PDB file of C-alpha atoms in Angstrom:
ATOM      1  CA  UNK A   1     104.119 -47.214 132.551  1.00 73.00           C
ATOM      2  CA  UNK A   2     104.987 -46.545 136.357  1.00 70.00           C
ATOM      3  CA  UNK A   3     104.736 -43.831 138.589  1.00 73.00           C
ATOM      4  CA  UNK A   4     108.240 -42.439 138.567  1.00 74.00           C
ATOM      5  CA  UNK A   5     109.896 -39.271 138.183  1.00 75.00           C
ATOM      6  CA  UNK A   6     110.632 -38.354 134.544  1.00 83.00           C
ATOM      7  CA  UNK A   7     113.291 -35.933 132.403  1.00 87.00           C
ATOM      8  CA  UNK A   8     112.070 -32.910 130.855  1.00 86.00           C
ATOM      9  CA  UNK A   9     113.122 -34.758 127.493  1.00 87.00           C
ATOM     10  CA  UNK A  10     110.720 -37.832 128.521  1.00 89.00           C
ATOM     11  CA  UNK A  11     107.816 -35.600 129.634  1.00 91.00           C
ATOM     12  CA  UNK A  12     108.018 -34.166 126.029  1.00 90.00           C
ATOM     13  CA  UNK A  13     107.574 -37.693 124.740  1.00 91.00           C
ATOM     14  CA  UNK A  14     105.306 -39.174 126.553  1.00 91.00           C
ATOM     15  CA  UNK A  15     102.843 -35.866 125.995  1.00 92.00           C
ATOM     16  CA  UNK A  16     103.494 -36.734 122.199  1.00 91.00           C
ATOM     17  CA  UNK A  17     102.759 -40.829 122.620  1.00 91.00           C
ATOM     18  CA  UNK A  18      99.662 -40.011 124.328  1.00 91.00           C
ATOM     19  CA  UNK A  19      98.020 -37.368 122.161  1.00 88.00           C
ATOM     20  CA  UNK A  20      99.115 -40.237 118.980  1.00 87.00           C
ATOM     21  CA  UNK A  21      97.503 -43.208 121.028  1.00 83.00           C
ATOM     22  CA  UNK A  22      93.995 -40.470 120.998  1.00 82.00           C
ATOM     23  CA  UNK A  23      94.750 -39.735 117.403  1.00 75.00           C
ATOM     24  CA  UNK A  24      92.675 -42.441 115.794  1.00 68.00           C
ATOM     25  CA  UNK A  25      89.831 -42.104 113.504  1.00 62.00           C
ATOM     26  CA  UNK A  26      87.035 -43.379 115.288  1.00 65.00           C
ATOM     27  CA  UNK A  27      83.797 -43.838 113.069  1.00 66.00           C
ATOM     28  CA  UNK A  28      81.973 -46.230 115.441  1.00 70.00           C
ATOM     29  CA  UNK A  29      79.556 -49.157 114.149  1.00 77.00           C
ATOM     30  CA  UNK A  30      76.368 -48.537 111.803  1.00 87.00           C
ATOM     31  CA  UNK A  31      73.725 -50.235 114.215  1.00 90.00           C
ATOM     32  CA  UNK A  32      71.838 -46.943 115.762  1.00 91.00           C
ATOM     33  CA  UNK A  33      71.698 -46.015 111.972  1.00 92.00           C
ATOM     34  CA  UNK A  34      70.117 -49.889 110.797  1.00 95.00           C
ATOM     35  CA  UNK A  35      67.735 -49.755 113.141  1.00 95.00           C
ATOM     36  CA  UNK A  36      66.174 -46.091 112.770  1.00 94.00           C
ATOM     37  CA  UNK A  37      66.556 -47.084 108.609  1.00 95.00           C
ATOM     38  CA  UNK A  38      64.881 -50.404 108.947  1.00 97.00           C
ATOM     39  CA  UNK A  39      61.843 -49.246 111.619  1.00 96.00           C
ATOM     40  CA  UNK A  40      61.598 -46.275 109.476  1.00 95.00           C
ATOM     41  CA  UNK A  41      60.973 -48.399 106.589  1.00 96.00           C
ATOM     42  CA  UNK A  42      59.102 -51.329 107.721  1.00 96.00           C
ATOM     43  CA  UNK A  43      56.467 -48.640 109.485  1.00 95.00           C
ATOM     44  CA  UNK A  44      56.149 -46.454 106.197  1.00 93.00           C
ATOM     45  CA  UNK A  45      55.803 -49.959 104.329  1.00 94.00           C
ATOM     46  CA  UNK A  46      53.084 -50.804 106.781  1.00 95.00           C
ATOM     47  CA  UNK A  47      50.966 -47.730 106.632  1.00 92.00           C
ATOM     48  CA  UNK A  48      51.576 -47.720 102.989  1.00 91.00           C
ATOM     49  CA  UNK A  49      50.037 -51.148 102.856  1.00 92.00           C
ATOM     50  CA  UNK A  50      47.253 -50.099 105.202  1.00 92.00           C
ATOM     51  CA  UNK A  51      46.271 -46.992 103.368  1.00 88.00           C
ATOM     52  CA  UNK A  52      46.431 -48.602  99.892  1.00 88.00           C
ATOM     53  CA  UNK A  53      43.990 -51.355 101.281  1.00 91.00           C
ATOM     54  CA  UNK A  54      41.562 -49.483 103.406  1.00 91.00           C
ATOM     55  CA  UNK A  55      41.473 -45.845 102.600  1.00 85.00           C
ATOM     56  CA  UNK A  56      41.452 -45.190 105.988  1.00 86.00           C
ATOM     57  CA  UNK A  57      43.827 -41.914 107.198  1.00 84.00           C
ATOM     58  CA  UNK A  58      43.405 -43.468 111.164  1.00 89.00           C
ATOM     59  CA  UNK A  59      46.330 -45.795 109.729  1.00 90.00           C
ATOM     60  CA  UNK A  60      49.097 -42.829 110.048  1.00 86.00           C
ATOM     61  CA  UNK A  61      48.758 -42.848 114.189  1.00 89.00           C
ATOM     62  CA  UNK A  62      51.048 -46.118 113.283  1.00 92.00           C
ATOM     63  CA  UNK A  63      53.795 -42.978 112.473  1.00 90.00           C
ATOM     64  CA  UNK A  64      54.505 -42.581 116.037  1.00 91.00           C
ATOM     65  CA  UNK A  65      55.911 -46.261 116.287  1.00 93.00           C
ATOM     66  CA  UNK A  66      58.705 -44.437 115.402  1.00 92.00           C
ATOM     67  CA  UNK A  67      59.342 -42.332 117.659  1.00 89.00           C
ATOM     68  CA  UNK A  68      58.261 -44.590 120.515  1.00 92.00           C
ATOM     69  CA  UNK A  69      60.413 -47.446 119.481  1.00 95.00           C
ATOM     70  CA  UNK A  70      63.553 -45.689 118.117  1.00 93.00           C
ATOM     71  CA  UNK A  71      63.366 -43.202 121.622  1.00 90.00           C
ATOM     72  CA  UNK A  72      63.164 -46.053 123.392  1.00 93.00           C
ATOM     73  CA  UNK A  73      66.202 -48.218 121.255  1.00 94.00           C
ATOM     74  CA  UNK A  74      68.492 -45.602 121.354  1.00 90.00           C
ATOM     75  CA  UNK A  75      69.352 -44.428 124.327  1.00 88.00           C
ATOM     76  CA  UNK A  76      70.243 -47.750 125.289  1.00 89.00           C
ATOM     77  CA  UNK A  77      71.918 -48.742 122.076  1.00 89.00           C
ATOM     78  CA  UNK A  78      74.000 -45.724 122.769  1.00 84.00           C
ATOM     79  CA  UNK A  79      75.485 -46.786 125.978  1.00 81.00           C
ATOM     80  CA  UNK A  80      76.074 -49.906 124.759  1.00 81.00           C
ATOM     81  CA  UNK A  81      78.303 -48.613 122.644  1.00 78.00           C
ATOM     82  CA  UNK A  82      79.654 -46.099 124.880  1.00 74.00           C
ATOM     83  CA  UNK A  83      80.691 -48.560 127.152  1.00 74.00           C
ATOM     84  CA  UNK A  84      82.140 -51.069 124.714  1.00 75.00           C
ATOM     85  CA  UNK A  85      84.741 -48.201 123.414  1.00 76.00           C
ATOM     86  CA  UNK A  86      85.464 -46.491 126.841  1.00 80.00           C
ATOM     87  CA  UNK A  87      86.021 -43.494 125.397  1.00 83.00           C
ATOM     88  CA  UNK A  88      84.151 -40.600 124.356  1.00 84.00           C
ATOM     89  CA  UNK A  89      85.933 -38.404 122.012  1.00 83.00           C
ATOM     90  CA  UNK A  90      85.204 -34.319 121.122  1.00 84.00           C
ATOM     91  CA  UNK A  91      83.780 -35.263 117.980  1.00 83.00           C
ATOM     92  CA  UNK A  92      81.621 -38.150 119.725  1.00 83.00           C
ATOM     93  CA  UNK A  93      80.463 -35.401 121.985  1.00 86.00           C
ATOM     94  CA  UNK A  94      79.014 -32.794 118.695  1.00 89.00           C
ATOM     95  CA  UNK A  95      77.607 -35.550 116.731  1.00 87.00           C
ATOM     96  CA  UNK A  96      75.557 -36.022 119.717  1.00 86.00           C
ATOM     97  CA  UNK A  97      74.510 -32.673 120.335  1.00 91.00           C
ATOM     98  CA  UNK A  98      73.593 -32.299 116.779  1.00 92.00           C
ATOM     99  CA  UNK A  99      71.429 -35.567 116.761  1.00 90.00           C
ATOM    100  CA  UNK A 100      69.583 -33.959 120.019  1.00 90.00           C
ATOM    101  CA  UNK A 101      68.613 -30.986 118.354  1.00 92.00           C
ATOM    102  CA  UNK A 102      67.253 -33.318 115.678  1.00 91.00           C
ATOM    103  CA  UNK A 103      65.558 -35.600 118.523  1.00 89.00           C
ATOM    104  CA  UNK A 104      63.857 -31.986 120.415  1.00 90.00           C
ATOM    105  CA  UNK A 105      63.039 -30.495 117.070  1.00 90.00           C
ATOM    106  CA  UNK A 106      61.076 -33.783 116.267  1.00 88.00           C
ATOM    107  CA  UNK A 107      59.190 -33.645 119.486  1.00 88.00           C
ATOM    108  CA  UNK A 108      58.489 -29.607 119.156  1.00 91.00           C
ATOM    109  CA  UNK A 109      57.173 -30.833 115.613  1.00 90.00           C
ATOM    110  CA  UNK A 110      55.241 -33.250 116.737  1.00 88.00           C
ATOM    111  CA  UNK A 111      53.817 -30.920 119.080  1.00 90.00           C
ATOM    112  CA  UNK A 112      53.099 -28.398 116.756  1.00 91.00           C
ATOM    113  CA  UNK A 113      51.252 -30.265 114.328  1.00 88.00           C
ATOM    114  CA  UNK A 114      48.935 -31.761 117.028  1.00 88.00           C
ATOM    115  CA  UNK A 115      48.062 -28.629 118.148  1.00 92.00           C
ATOM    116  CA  UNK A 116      46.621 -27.254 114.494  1.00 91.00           C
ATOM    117  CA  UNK A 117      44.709 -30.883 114.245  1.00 87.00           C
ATOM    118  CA  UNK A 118      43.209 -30.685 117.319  1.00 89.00           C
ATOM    119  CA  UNK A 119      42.470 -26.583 118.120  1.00 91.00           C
ATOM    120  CA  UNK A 120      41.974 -26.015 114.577  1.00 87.00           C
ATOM    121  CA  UNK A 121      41.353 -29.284 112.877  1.00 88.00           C
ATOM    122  CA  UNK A 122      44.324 -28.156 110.187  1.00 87.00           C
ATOM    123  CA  UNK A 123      46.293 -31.296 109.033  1.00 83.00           C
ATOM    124  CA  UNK A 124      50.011 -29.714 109.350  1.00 84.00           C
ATOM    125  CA  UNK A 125      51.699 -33.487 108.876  1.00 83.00           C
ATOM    126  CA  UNK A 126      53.065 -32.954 105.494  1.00 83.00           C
ATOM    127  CA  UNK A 127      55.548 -30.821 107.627  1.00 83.00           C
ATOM    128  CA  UNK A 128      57.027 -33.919 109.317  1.00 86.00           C
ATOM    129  CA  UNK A 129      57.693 -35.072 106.162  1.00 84.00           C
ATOM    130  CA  UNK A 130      59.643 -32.111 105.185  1.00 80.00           C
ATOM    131  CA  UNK A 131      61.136 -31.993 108.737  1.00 84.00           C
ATOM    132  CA  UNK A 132      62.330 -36.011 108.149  1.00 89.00           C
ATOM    133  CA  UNK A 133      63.763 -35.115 104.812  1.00 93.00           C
ATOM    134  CA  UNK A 134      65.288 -32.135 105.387  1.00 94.00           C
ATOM    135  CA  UNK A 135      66.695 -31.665 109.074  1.00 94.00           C
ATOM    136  CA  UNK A 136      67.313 -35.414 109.402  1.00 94.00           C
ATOM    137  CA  UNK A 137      69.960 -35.411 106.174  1.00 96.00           C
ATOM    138  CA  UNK A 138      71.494 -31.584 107.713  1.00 95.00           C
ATOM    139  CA  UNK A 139      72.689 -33.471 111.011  1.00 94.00           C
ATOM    140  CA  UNK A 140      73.487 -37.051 108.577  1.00 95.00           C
ATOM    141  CA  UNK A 141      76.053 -34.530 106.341  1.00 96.00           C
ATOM    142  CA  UNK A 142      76.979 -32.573 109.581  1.00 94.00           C
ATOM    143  CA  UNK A 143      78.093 -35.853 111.219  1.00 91.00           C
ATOM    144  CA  UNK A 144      79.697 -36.942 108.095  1.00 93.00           C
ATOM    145  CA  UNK A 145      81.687 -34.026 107.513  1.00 92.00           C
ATOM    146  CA  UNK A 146      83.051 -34.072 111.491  1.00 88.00           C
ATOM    147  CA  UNK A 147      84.102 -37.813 111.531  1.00 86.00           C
ATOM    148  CA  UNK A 148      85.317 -37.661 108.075  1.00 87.00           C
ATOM    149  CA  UNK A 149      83.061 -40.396 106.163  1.00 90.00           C
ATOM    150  CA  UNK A 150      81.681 -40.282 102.752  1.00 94.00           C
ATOM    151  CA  UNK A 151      78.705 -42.399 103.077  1.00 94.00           C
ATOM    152  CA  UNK A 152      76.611 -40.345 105.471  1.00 95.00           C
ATOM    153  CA  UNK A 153      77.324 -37.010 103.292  1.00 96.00           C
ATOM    154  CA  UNK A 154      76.468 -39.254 100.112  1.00 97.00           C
ATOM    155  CA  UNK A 155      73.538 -40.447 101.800  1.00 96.00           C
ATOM    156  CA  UNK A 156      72.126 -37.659 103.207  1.00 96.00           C
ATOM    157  CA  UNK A 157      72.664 -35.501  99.694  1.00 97.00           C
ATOM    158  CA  UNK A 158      69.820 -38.277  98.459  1.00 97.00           C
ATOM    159  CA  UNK A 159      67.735 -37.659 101.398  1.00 96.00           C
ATOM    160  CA  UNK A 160      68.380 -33.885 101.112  1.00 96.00           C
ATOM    161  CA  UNK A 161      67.560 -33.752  97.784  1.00 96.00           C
ATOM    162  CA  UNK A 162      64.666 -35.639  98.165  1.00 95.00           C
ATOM    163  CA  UNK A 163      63.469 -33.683 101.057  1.00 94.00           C
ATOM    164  CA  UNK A 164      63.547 -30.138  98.792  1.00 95.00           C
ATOM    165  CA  UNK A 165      61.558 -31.782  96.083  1.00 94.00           C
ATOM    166  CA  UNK A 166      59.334 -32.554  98.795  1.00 92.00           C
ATOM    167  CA  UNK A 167      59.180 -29.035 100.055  1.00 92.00           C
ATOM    168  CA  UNK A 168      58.202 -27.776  96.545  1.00 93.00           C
ATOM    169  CA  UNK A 169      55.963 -30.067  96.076  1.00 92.00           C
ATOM    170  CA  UNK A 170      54.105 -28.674  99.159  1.00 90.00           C
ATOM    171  CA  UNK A 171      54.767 -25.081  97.944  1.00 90.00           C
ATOM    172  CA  UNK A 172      53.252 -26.020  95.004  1.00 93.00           C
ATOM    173  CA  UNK A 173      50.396 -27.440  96.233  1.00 89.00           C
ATOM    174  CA  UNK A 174      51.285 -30.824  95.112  1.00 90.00           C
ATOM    175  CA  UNK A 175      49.539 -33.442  97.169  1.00 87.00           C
ATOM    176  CA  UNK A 176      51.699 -36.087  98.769  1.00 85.00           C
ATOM    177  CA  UNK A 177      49.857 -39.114  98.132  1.00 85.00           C
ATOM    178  CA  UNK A 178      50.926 -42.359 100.046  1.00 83.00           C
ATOM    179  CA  UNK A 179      51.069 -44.124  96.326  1.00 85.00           C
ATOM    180  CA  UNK A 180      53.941 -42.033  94.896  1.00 90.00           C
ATOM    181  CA  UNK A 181      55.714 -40.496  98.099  1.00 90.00           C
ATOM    182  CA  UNK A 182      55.820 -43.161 100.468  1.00 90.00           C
ATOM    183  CA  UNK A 183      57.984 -45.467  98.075  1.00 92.00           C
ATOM    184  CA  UNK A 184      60.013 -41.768  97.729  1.00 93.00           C
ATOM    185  CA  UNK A 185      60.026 -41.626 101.281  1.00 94.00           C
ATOM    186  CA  UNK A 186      61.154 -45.414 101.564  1.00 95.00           C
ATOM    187  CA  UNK A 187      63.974 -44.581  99.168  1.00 95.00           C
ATOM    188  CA  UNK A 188      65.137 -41.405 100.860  1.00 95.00           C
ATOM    189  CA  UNK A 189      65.625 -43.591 104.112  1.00 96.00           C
ATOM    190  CA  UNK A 190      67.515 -46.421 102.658  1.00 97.00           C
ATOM    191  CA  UNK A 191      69.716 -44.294 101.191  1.00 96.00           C
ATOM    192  CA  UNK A 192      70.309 -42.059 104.198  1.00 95.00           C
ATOM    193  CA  UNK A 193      70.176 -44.625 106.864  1.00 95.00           C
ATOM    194  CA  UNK A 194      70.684 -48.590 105.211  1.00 96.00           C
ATOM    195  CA  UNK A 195      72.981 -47.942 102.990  1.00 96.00           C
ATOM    196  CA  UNK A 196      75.425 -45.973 104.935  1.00 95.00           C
ATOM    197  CA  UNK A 197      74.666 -48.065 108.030  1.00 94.00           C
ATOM    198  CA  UNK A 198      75.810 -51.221 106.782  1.00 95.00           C
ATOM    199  CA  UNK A 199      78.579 -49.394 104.886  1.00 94.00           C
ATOM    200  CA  UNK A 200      79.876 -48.366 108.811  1.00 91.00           C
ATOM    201  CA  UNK A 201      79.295 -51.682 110.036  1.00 90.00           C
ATOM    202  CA  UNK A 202      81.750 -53.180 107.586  1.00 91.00           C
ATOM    203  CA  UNK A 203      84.274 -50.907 108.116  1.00 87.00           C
ATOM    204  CA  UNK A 204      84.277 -51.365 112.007  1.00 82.00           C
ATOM    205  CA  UNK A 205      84.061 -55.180 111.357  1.00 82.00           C
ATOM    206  CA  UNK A 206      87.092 -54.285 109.302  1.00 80.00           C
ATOM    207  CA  UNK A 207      88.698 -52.298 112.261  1.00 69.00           C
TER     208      UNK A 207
ATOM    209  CA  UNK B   1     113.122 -20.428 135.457  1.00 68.00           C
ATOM    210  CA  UNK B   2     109.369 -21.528 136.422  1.00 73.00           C
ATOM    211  CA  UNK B   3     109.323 -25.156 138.248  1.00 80.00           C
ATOM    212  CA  UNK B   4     107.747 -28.543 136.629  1.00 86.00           C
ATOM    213  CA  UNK B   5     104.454 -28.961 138.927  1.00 91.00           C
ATOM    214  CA  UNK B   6     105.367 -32.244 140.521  1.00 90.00           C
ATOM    215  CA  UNK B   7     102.278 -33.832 140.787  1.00 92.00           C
ATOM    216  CA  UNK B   8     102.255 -33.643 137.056  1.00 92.00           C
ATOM    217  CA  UNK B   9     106.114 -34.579 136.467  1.00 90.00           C
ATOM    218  CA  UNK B  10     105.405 -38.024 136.691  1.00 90.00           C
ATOM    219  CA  UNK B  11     105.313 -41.121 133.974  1.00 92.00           C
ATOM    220  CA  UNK B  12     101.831 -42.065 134.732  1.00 94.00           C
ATOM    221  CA  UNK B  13     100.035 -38.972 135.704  1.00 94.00           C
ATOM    222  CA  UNK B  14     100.660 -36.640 132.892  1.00 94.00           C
ATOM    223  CA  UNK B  15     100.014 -39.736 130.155  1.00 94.00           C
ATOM    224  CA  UNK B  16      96.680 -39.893 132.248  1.00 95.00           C
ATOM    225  CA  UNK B  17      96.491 -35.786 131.792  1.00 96.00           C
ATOM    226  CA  UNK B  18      97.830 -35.779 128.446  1.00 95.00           C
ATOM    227  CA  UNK B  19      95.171 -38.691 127.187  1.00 95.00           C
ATOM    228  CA  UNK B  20      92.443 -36.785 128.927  1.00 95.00           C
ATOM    229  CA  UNK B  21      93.404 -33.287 127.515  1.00 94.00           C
ATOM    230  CA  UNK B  22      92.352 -35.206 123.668  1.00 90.00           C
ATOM    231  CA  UNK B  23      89.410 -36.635 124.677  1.00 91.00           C
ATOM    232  CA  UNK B  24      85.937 -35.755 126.190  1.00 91.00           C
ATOM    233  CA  UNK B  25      85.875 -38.728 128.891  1.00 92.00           C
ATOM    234  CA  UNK B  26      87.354 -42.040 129.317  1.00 93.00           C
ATOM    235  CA  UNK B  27      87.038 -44.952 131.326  1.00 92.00           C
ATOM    236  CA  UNK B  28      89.613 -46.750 133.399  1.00 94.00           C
ATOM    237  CA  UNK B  29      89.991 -49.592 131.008  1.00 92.00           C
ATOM    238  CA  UNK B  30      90.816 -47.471 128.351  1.00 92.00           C
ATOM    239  CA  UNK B  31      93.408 -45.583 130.635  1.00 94.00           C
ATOM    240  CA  UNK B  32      95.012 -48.533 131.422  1.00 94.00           C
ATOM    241  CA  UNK B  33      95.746 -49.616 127.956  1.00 92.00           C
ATOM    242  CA  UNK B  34      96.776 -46.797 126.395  1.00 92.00           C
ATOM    243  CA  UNK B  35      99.196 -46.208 129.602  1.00 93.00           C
ATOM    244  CA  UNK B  36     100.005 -49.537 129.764  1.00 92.00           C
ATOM    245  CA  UNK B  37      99.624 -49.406 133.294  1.00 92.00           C
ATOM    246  CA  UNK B  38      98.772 -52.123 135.777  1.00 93.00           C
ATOM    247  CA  UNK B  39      95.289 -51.152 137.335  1.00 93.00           C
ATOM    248  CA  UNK B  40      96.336 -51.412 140.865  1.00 94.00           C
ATOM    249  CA  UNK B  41      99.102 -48.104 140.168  1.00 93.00           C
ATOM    250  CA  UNK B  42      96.944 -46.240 138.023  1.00 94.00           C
ATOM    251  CA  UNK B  43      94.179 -46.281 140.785  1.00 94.00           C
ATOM    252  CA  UNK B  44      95.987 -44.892 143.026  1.00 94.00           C
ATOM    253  CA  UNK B  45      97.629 -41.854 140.421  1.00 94.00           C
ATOM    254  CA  UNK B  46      93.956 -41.543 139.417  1.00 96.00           C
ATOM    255  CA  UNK B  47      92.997 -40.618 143.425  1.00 95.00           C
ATOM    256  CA  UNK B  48      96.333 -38.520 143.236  1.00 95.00           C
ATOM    257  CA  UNK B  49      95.263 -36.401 140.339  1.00 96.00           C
ATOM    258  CA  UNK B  50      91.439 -36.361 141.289  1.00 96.00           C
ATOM    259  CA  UNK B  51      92.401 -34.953 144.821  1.00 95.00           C
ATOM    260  CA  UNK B  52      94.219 -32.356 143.557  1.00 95.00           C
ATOM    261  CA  UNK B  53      91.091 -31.349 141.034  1.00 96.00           C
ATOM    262  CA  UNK B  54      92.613 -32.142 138.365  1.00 97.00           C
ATOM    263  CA  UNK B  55      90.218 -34.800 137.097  1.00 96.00           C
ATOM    264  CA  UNK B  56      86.527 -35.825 137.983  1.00 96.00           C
ATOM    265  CA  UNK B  57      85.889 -39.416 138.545  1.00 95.00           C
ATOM    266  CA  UNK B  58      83.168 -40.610 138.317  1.00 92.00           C
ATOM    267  CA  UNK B  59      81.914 -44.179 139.657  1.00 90.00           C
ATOM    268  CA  UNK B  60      78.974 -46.100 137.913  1.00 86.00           C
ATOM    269  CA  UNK B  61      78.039 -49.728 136.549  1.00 80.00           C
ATOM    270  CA  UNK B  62      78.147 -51.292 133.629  1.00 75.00           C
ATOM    271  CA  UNK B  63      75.557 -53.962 133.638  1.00 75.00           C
ATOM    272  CA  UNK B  64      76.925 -56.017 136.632  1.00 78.00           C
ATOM    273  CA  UNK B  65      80.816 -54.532 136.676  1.00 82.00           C
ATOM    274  CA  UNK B  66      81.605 -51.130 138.150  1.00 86.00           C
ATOM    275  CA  UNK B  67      82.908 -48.699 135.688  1.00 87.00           C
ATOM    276  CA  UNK B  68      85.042 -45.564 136.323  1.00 91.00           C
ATOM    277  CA  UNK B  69      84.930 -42.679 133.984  1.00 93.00           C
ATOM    278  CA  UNK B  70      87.515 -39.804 134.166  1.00 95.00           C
ATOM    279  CA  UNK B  71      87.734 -36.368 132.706  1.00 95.00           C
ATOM    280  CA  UNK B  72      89.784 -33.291 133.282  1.00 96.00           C
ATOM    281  CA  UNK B  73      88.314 -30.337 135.436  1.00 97.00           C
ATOM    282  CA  UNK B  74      89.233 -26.843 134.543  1.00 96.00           C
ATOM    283  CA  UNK B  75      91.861 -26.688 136.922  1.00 96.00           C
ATOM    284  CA  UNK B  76      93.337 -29.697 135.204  1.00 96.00           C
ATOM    285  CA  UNK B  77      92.967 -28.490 131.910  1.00 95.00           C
ATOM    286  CA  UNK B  78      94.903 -25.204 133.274  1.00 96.00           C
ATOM    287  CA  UNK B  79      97.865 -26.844 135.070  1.00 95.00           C
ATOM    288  CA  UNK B  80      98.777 -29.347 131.980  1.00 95.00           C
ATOM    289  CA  UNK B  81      98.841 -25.867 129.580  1.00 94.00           C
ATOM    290  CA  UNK B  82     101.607 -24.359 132.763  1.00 93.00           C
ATOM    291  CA  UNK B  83     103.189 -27.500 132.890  1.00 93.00           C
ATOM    292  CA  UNK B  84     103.855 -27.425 129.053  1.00 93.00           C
ATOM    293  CA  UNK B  85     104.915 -24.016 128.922  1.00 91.00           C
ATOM    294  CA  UNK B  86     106.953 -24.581 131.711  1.00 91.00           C
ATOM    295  CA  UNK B  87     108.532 -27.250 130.111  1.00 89.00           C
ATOM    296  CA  UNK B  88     109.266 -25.165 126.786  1.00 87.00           C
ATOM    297  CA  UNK B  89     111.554 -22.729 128.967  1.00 87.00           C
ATOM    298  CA  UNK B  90     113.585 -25.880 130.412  1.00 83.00           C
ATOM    299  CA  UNK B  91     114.246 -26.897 127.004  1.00 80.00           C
ATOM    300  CA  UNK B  92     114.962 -23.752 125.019  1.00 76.00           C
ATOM    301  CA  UNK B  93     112.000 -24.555 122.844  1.00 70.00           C
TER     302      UNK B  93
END
């Protein structure tokens, strides 16, 4: 393509070329997803393991290897990938809005449930839980639905679903003991993050 | 009848406009494939069109290469929609 003048007729078509060479599906690769699913896991495993063993509740400070290792991974993951496509598309741009609200609310949450252990010694953490099974799978289906792809909206249904029984449970006053929830909690995640994770990463490799 | 604004009734320019008006950002890799441009005339159409305010550059590295990313500015997004309806009228559409 050169810089020349053009017919009304070729203006018309090269409008129409452009907006079809933007037109592709874009789902993007799986890896941000693998690596939340797998640090989620291998941590939960760990404290699981710890808590079984010792009977010690200091063990679930190890939760916020999380956060600090997935805030830190991501970011730069991100503009890794950013940079490898050279494009950011609209849909790009409110996937990633929606997954900030997720990333603030988890702070706020965070926050919150500090503040009742340490101004009024009230453990608030079962709410994380809820918060990681409920929000977490409303952005996974919200992203699913905008780029079109079945395996986050399957996934996160399992995580949602999960995430509501949770929520009863707590209503109910059912306690959430590390022996029957965490390997719920294990299950919620590879079905919301591995699964559909290496499902994207096949179809890219694919692409 | 209204008149085709020049600076956008070129080859190059309005595919850059036209790519832009579908997309969030891009870099200038990406422009220069889907334009199939050479990089040395698509430089100087993306100065053209960024002078005019019709797109934002902006300049940054990746890792040890610079990277350019470009995306259309209000006043962009304003003159493509004239220049399309302009070009309706010229062809009785």
């Amino acid at each position: 393509m050169e810089d020349r003048k053009i017919t009304e007729k070729e203006s018309l078509e090269v409008i129409t070329a452009m907006i079809a060479r933007t037109k592709e599906r874009y789902i993007g690769d799986g890896n941000i997803m693998l690596m939340w699913g797998y640090l989620i896991v291998a941590v939960t495993g760990l404290i699981w393991v710890l808590l079984a063993t010792t009977h010690n509740p200091v063990w679930n400070w190890l939760w916020f290897l999380i956060w600090i290792i997935g805030g830190i991974a991501t970011p730069i993951m991100d503009k890794r990938n950013r940079t490898t496509r050279g494009v950011k598309s609209y849909s790009d741009k409110v996937a990633s809005r929606i997954w900030s609200v997720v990333g603030f609310s988890a702070i706020f949450s965070t926050f919150c449930c500090l503040g009742f252990l340490f101004v009024k010694g009230i453990d608030a953490w079962s709410m994380m839980m809820v918060f990681a099974l409920i929000i977490v799978p409303f952005a996974e289906i919200a992203q699913g639905v905008i780029i079109n792809e079945k395996s986050l909206v399957a996934g996160g249904s399992v995580g949602l679903a999960i995430g509501i029984f949770a929520a009863c449970c707590i209503a109910g006053k059912v306690a959430l003991t590390a022996n029957w929830f965490m390997p719920l909690f294990i299950l919620a995640f590879v079905a919301m993050m591995i699964v559909p994770g290496h499902i994207l990463n096949r179809k890219a490799k694919r692409k | 009848m209204k008149e085709l604004n020049p600076l956008l009734h070129s080859q190059l320019r309005l595919a850059v406009i036209s790519i832009l008006m579908n997309v969030e950002e891009a870099d200038f890799v990406y422009l220069k494939e889907k334009t199939e441009s050479t990089a040395g005339n698509l430089s100087v159409q993306l100065d053209k069109l960024s002078s005019a305010g019709y797109i934002s550059l902006e300049k940054g590295m990746s890792g040890k290469r610079p990277r350019t990313t470009c995306s259309i500015t209000d006043a962009g997004r304003k003159a493509f929609e004239e220049y399309v309806e302009a070009l309706k009228s010229y062809l009785n559409l």
